[in-house]
Amino acid sequence: MIDKLKGLAFPALVFWLLCLVINSFMGYEMPSIIGKLTLALVFGSLIFYIFKMRLFSYITQRVLESAFTLFAIATLTFLLLRVLPGGPFDQEKTLPPEVMANIAKKYNLDAPMYVQYFDYMKGVVTFDFGESYKYIGRPITDILVESIPASIELGIYSLILAFLMGIPSGVIAASKHNKFGDRILMFFAISGVALPVFVVAPALILLFCYKLGWLPAALWSGPQYYILPVLALGTRPAATIARLTRASVLEVIASDYIRTARSKGLSNSVVLFKHVLKNSLIPVLTYSGPLVAGLLSGSFVVELIFAIPGMAKHFVQSVSNRDYPLIMGVTLLYSALLIISNLIVDILYSYFDPRIQLS
Amino acid sequence: MKLGLMLMIVGALFASSCTKKQSTQYGLKNEETLKINITTEPPSLDWSKSTDTTSALIQDNIMEGMVEYNFEDPDLGLKPALAKEWNSTNKAQTWTFTLRDNVKWNDGVPFTAQHIVDGWERLLNPTTASEYAYFLYGVKNASKYSRGEIKDFSQVGVKVNKKGQLVVELEGPQSYFPYLLTHHCTYPIRLDVIKKFGEKWTSPENIVTLGAYNLKIWEHDKAIVLERNDSYYSTPAKTKNILAYMIPQVSTAITLFETGKIDVQANLPSAELKVLKKKKEYKESGILSLYYYGMNTKKPPFDNINVRKAVAHAIDRKEITTMLDGGQRPMTSWVPPGMFGFDSNKGAKFDPSKAKEFLAKAGFKDPSKLPKIDLAYNTNEDHKRIAENVQAQLKRNLGITVEIKNEEWKSYLGKLKSDTPHIYRMGWVADFPDPDNFLNLMTSYSDNNHTNWGNNAFDDLIKRAVSVDKKDDRRELYAKAQQILTEDEVPVIPIYSGVSHILVNERVKNYPMNVMGRRKFKGVVLK
Amino acid sequence: MTTAALSQPSKSLWQDSLARLKKNKSAMYSLYFIVFVCIVALFAKYIAPYSYETQNMDAILEGPSAKYWLGTDSLGRDQLSRLIFGARMSMAVAVFTAILSLVIGSIYGAVSGWFGGVTDRVMMRVVDILYSIPTLVLLILMKVIFDSLDIFENPELKALTSILVALSLAGWVTLARVVRGQVLQAKQMLYVEAARSLGAKPIWILARHVIPNIMGPVIILLTLQVPSNILFESFLSFLGLGLQPPFSSWGVLANEGWSLMKSYPHLIISPSVAMALTLFAFSYFGDGLRDAFDPKMRGRV
């Protein structure tokens, strides 16, 4: 039963992601019931798995640990921000002391450090991260809620690109180890990591928007606007995944049980995609934890170059502006994302390789 | 796996080719929409609180002050806006403004002088904590109110008299006072609206304004749409819509400009000007501003006046402006061209042999005996280019080695406050077109003077000049002050006076270009 | 440590691997290229036609010519010379950072993985925390600290140190994770179990058995890390936390060139080509090394 479910869940996920792409790039609205069913299948099997393997105590433990980690991150960041040189209201035209005093009072910056700290922590517990210093009067939660969708959209498409391109090409390259196919695929994979995004992205714009005029350059408003940013953001992880997959598939191919499977006369592709791939996904999974968190929280350079209203710029600009509440907000959000995706990855470890035991 | 494959095929079959399109133009007609790039999200449209130029650009178009610049006037005078006329009595210490009576806010409420008083009260109120509160510190008791020493606003020198006129009483004479009223922080405000909506009063559905345009759409980090205000008191705006995108990256924006997606792009990269200048869409105009290097006069060897003079004489400003190639004007004096008091004869002129003499006089005949010298700037391609050029010039013309220190912006500001480097770069853009705004900068009591230099004679001249009525007398006082600043004492080295560079599509006529960098679009015509 | 560890098991293994590496053409050409770049970097002073800081105001932003083979930058400096001197900084950053983060990362990861249990969990949570703290904040603080310490007289070294430390601190975390995973796996292996039951000291087992056996993935990761260090250094310049001018690195050059791509393509092409070639070389050489030293590949030349 569990094996069947597991067998279904993976293709279902791929199917759902494909539908998502079709949905937004080709404009076809998929009957929502199909989408819901596939998602239900994916999550259902995961939850069923957790239930079956009695992972609840493990998950509770991890969640508790995460709460502590988040607390430590918040505290440490809070302290580091206060020793950072330059204050949030320093600017080219220096403000007179009386104006500074009013501002400090308004934002509670004149209170002793521990008071500020406790006030802030009280807010965090109730999901109130305060108001931005830079975007005067705007609550941090509003800023994040408004900027998350664009980043998530960009992130999901880039992830799809990364996995759907990276894993198959890694497997194929490994199966043709040191032959022509391998060389050509790895050439592309290395090219994918060879240049910084800030060189690739403007080059894409120059080619496709300026010279050819096929695609719009910037202003995130519809599927045709997604293509270049997704290419710019997704190629690098795709290439890394391809190289990781290739390396680990190579190791698995050499192992005894695959030789056995082969000697049993199973066809090459069945062996490759069923037995080998399943056992080589562990390093890719390890890499995926931070990757998912990283891509979903966006990329500063890509958002900058393609003028995407996402949240990644806040990671950089809030620090440049010394916008303390916003820095804390994005840091905690990113940490939460990272912790959740690492947790899912850890569960998936044992999902893919039952020999790995979670405790 | 087979099942997965089947599912995928089924999924692919579902796909049809009808493309759903979202518009980047918000359904606005191209021929009646001016498309500009404001680079970033305006931090706030609350005109009592915002301090940046992006917010100011939007505010200047949806709101209006009592007076506005008359850019056709070569002396840069003022012309009436919400105020019909104004005059001063008591040696420019009391000002009376007669307001128009036909002005309505865009929700139909008539505009009165009380709205101005409300705006000023809010600006000065300590709980508002506005960064620009100091703009009105010239008004009687304003700074005391802002400090919380006076709780009763009626003691502050701004009142509405029986005739409905606004009467302002100042702490002392201030000949340039009306110029302050062109700034958005002095605009009138509707307290009832702010009370009703709280911090969200600046969103398009809540905001109440009286300028030539209404705020129609504000999509954070993406675009702002302004629409002509049909109940505007004066000639209505010629172009119906302003669509302001927020495209941070210049190279992307230039591509969009060249493909006709935007009509105007300002902030061109200086290194690319050589190419962009050849375009017929290219325009440039001077800005009342100054780019300068300051020196920490307490840090050896710059505590030695002759070292400062040597460095000031050793920098060829012309070489820098030629390199920048954007029409910047090399400067040795302090007050920028285009402003009253400009005097290009003042200052330490480029003269390597004189520079070497000064260095020898300072006791450093052998330049390698000099202690290590830091030259600091904040991260920016132009600052970097200039710093690297100055470094090379000092090496070539004076034989001294300086070490460049590049700092991230806020760290840089922190450093200027706590431990000013030997040489640092800074800039100043006019708040109002009066030399006082520039020279006041270097007084010993100025918060913006990071040089640790102070000179009583200089301070006196600046204080005296504000209250002098006769233009020629004032000019003479400012000439003396500049003599002290840039020739006798040399705590600063002026480099150049700035220029704004801009690409404007040929279909746009009357695009506002002026020395104050103000962008009011009501006169823009689209062909 | 690594060569000693590898050469000890048997001489033939070491020679065997070397022989396999030598037969791998792409790996060898890559090695030659890396050596070439290193030589150019070391002798930049004698090879470069001009200095990296000599400005020529009459030749600003010129395209390639007989006088300036790769054109000039926005200050009229020779792009070729800046590229050659840039190799020095970039290679130093890339290689030293990789070594530093390798040392810190593998020690941390190995300890965490080897002891397991509570030690492992605490150490991994520390990694989580370090991973989540805004990098930019750390980088700015690092720069402030190093600026105030002022250890080196040599400006070139001074410019390098804070970047080196910043990059290593950012890099070791990933390596620690991977090494820990590999050690966890290796711990289960038979020969380690055997050594353990014989009462060998953990450090000895780690050095003798575990570390040589996790070389493969670590080499791959390092070859990914070296180029990403070069790229990260360029991102630092982009944020103003990188190398102090007038020093040049490929990152600095790429950063100066990318926004002028349309008008002055020569500024971005040369550092890009240099970076890409170096990266290809490191990747192919890394692959070759991996293949050559992979215990599972033994005997399959």
CSV table of N, CA, C and O in Angstrom, one decimal, chain C residues 185-240:
chain,number,residue,atom,x,y,z
C,185,GLN,N,27.8,8.6,6.8
C,185,GLN,CA,27.7,7.4,6.0
C,185,GLN,C,28.9,6.5,6.2
C,185,GLN,O,28.8,5.3,6.4
C,186,ALA,N,30.1,7.1,6.2
C,186,ALA,CA,31.4,6.4,6.3
C,186,ALA,C,31.5,5.6,7.6
C,186,ALA,O,32.0,4.5,7.6
C,187,LYS,N,30.9,6.2,8.6
C,187,LYS,CA,30.9,5.6,9.9
C,187,LYS,C,30.3,4.2,9.9
C,187,LYS,O,30.8,3.3,10.7
C,188,GLN,N,29.3,4.0,9.1
C,188,GLN,CA,28.6,2.7,9.1
C,188,GLN,C,29.4,1.7,8.3
C,188,GLN,O,29.1,0.5,8.3
C,189,MET,N,30.5,2.1,7.6
C,189,MET,CA,31.1,1.2,6.7
C,189,MET,C,32.0,0.2,7.5
C,189,MET,O,32.5,0.4,8.6
C,190,LEU,N,32.2,-1.0,6.9
C,190,LEU,CA,32.7,-2.1,7.6
C,190,LEU,C,34.1,-1.8,8.1
C,190,LEU,O,34.5,-2.1,9.3
C,191,TYR,N,35.0,-1.3,7.2
C,191,TYR,CA,36.4,-1.2,7.7
C,191,TYR,C,36.5,-0.2,8.8
C,191,TYR,O,37.4,-0.3,9.7
C,192,VAL,N,35.6,0.8,8.9
C,192,VAL,CA,35.6,1.7,10.0
C,192,VAL,C,35.2,1.0,11.3
C,192,VAL,O,35.8,1.1,12.4
C,193,GLU,N,34.1,0.3,11.2
C,193,GLU,CA,33.6,-0.5,12.3
C,193,GLU,C,34.8,-1.4,12.8
C,193,GLU,O,35.0,-1.5,14.0
C,194,ALA,N,35.5,-2.0,11.9
C,194,ALA,CA,36.5,-2.9,12.3
C,194,ALA,C,37.6,-2.2,13.1
C,194,ALA,O,38.0,-2.6,14.2
C,195,ALA,N,38.0,-1.0,12.5
C,195,ALA,CA,39.1,-0.3,13.2
C,195,ALA,C,38.7,0.2,14.6
C,195,ALA,O,39.4,0.2,15.5
C,196,ARG,N,37.4,0.5,14.6
C,196,ARG,CA,36.8,1.0,15.9
C,196,ARG,C,36.9,-0.2,16.9
C,196,ARG,O,37.3,0.0,18.1
C,197,SER,N,36.5,-1.3,16.5
C,197,SER,CA,36.4,-2.4,17.5
C,197,SER,C,37.8,-2.8,17.9
C,197,SER,O,38.0,-3.4,18.9
C,198,LEU,N,38.8,-2.5,17.0
C,198,LEU,CA,40.2,-2.8,17.4
C,198,LEU,C,40.7,-1.8,18.4
C,198,LEU,O,41.8,-1.9,18.8
C,199,GLY,N,39.9,-0.8,18.7
C,199,GLY,CA,40.3,0.2,19.7
C,199,GLY,C,41.1,1.3,19.2
C,199,GLY,O,41.8,2.0,20.0
C,200,ALA,N,41.1,1.6,17.9
C,200,ALA,CA,41.8,2.7,17.4
C,200,ALA,C,41.3,4.0,17.8
C,200,ALA,O,40.1,4.1,18.1
C,201,LYS,N,42.1,5.0,18.0
C,201,LYS,CA,41.7,6.3,18.4
C,201,LYS,C,40.8,7.0,17.3
C,201,LYS,O,41.2,6.9,16.1
C,202,PRO,N,39.8,7.7,17.7
C,202,PRO,CA,38.9,8.3,16.7
C,202,PRO,C,39.7,9.2,15.7
C,202,PRO,O,39.4,9.1,14.5
C,203,ILE,N,40.6,10.0,16.2
C,203,ILE,CA,41.3,10.9,15.3
C,203,ILE,C,42.1,10.1,14.3
C,203,ILE,O,42.1,10.5,13.1
C,204,TRP,N,42.7,9.1,14.7
C,204,TRP,CA,43.5,8.2,13.8
C,204,TRP,C,42.6,7.6,12.7
C,204,TRP,O,42.9,7.6,11.6
C,205,ILE,N,41.4,7.1,13.2
C,205,ILE,CA,40.5,6.5,12.2
C,205,ILE,C,40.0,7.6,11.2
C,205,ILE,O,40.0,7.3,10.0
C,206,LEU,N,39.7,8.7,11.8
C,206,LEU,CA,39.2,9.8,10.9
C,206,LEU,C,40.3,10.1,9.8
C,206,LEU,O,40.0,10.2,8.6
C,207,ALA,N,41.5,10.3,10.3
C,207,ALA,CA,42.6,10.7,9.4
C,207,ALA,C,42.9,9.6,8.4
C,207,ALA,O,43.2,9.8,7.2
C,208,ARG,N,42.9,8.4,8.9
C,208,ARG,CA,43.4,7.3,8.1
C,208,ARG,C,42.4,6.7,7.2
C,208,ARG,O,42.7,6.3,6.1
C,209,HIS,N,41.1,6.6,7.7
C,209,HIS,CA,40.1,5.9,6.9
C,209,HIS,C,39.1,6.8,6.3
C,209,HIS,O,38.7,6.6,5.2
C,210,VAL,N,38.5,7.6,7.2
C,210,VAL,CA,37.3,8.3,6.8
C,210,VAL,C,37.7,9.4,5.8
C,210,VAL,O,37.1,9.5,4.7
C,211,ILE,N,38.6,10.3,6.2
C,211,ILE,CA,38.9,11.4,5.3
C,211,ILE,C,39.3,11.0,3.9
C,211,ILE,O,38.7,11.6,2.9
C,212,PRO,N,40.2,10.1,3.7
C,212,PRO,CA,40.5,9.7,2.3
C,212,PRO,C,39.3,9.3,1.6
C,212,PRO,O,39.2,9.5,0.4
C,213,ASN,N,38.3,8.6,2.3
C,213,ASN,CA,37.2,8.1,1.6
C,213,ASN,C,36.1,9.1,1.3
C,213,ASN,O,35.1,8.8,0.6
C,214,ILE,N,36.2,10.3,1.8
C,214,ILE,CA,35.2,11.3,1.5
C,214,ILE,C,35.8,12.3,0.6
C,214,ILE,O,35.2,13.4,0.3
C,215,MET,N,37.0,12.1,0.1
C,215,MET,CA,37.6,13.0,-0.8
C,215,MET,C,36.8,13.3,-2.1
C,215,MET,O,36.7,14.5,-2.5
C,216,GLY,N,36.2,12.3,-2.6
C,216,GLY,CA,35.4,12.5,-3.9
C,216,GLY,C,34.5,13.6,-3.9
C,216,GLY,O,34.7,14.6,-4.6
C,217,PRO,N,33.4,13.5,-3.1
C,217,PRO,CA,32.5,14.6,-3.0
C,217,PRO,C,33.1,16.0,-2.6
C,217,PRO,O,32.7,17.0,-3.1
C,218,VAL,N,34.1,15.9,-1.7
C,218,VAL,CA,34.7,17.2,-1.3
C,218,VAL,C,35.4,17.8,-2.5
C,218,VAL,O,35.3,19.0,-2.6
C,219,ILE,N,36.1,17.0,-3.3
C,219,ILE,CA,36.8,17.6,-4.4
C,219,ILE,C,35.8,18.2,-5.4
C,219,ILE,O,35.9,19.4,-5.8
C,220,ILE,N,34.7,17.5,-5.6
C,220,ILE,CA,33.6,18.1,-6.5
C,220,ILE,C,33.1,19.4,-5.9
C,220,ILE,O,33.0,20.5,-6.6
C,221,LEU,N,32.9,19.4,-4.6
C,221,LEU,CA,32.4,20.6,-4.0
C,221,LEU,C,33.4,21.8,-4.1
C,221,LEU,O,33.1,22.9,-4.3
C,222,LEU,N,34.7,21.4,-3.9
C,222,LEU,CA,35.7,22.4,-3.9
C,222,LEU,C,35.8,23.0,-5.3
C,222,LEU,O,35.9,24.3,-5.5
C,223,THR,N,35.7,22.2,-6.3
C,223,THR,CA,35.8,22.7,-7.7
C,223,THR,C,34.5,23.6,-8.0
C,223,THR,O,34.6,24.5,-8.8
C,224,LEU,N,33.4,23.3,-7.3
C,224,LEU,CA,32.3,24.3,-7.4
C,224,LEU,C,32.5,25.5,-6.6
C,224,LEU,O,32.1,26.6,-6.9
C,225,GLN,N,33.2,25.4,-5.5
C,225,GLN,CA,33.4,26.5,-4.6
C,225,GLN,C,34.4,27.5,-5.1
C,225,GLN,O,34.2,28.7,-5.0
C,226,VAL,N,35.5,27.0,-5.8
C,226,VAL,CA,36.5,27.9,-6.3
C,226,VAL,C,35.9,29.0,-7.2
C,226,VAL,O,36.0,30.2,-7.0
C,227,PRO,N,35.2,28.6,-8.2
C,227,PRO,CA,34.6,29.6,-9.1
C,227,PRO,C,33.5,30.4,-8.4
C,227,PRO,O,33.4,31.6,-8.6
C,228,SER,N,32.7,29.8,-7.5
C,228,SER,CA,31.7,30.5,-6.9
C,228,SER,C,32.3,31.6,-6.0
C,228,SER,O,31.7,32.6,-5.7
C,229,ASN,N,33.5,31.3,-5.5
C,229,ASN,CA,34.2,32.4,-4.7
C,229,ASN,C,34.6,33.5,-5.6
C,229,ASN,O,34.4,34.7,-5.2
C,230,ILE,N,35.1,33.2,-6.8
C,230,ILE,CA,35.4,34.3,-7.7
C,230,ILE,C,34.1,35.1,-8.0
C,230,ILE,O,34.2,36.4,-8.0
C,231,LEU,N,33.0,34.5,-8.2
C,231,LEU,CA,31.8,35.2,-8.5
C,231,LEU,C,31.3,35.9,-7.3
C,231,LEU,O,30.8,37.1,-7.4
C,232,PHE,N,31.4,35.3,-6.1
C,232,PHE,CA,30.9,36.0,-4.9
C,232,PHE,C,31.8,37.3,-4.6
C,232,PHE,O,31.2,38.3,-4.2
C,233,GLU,N,33.0,37.2,-4.9
C,233,GLU,CA,33.9,38.4,-4.8
C,233,GLU,C,33.4,39.5,-5.6
C,233,GLU,O,33.4,40.7,-5.2
C,234,SER,N,32.8,39.1,-6.8
C,234,SER,CA,32.3,40.2,-7.7
C,234,SER,C,31.0,40.7,-7.1
C,234,SER,O,30.7,41.9,-7.3
C,235,PHE,N,30.2,39.9,-6.5
C,235,PHE,CA,29.0,40.4,-5.8
C,235,PHE,C,29.4,41.3,-4.7
C,235,PHE,O,28.7,42.3,-4.5
C,236,LEU,N,30.5,41.0,-4.0
C,236,LEU,CA,30.9,41.9,-2.9
C,236,LEU,C,31.3,43.3,-3.5
C,236,LEU,O,30.9,44.3,-2.9
C,237,SER,N,32.0,43.3,-4.6
C,237,SER,CA,32.3,44.6,-5.2
C,237,SER,C,31.0,45.3,-5.6
C,237,SER,O,30.9,46.5,-5.5
C,238,PHE,N,30.1,44.6,-6.1
C,238,PHE,CA,28.8,45.1,-6.5
C,238,PHE,C,28.1,45.8,-5.3
C,238,PHE,O,27.5,46.8,-5.5
C,239,LEU,N,28.3,45.3,-4.1
C,239,LEU,CA,27.7,45.9,-2.9
C,239,LEU,C,28.6,46.9,-2.2
C,239,LEU,O,28.2,47.5,-1.3
C,240,GLY,N,29.9,47.0,-2.7
C,240,GLY,CA,30.8,48.0,-2.1
C,240,GLY,C,31.5,47.4,-1.0
C,240,GLY,O,32.1,48.1,-0.2
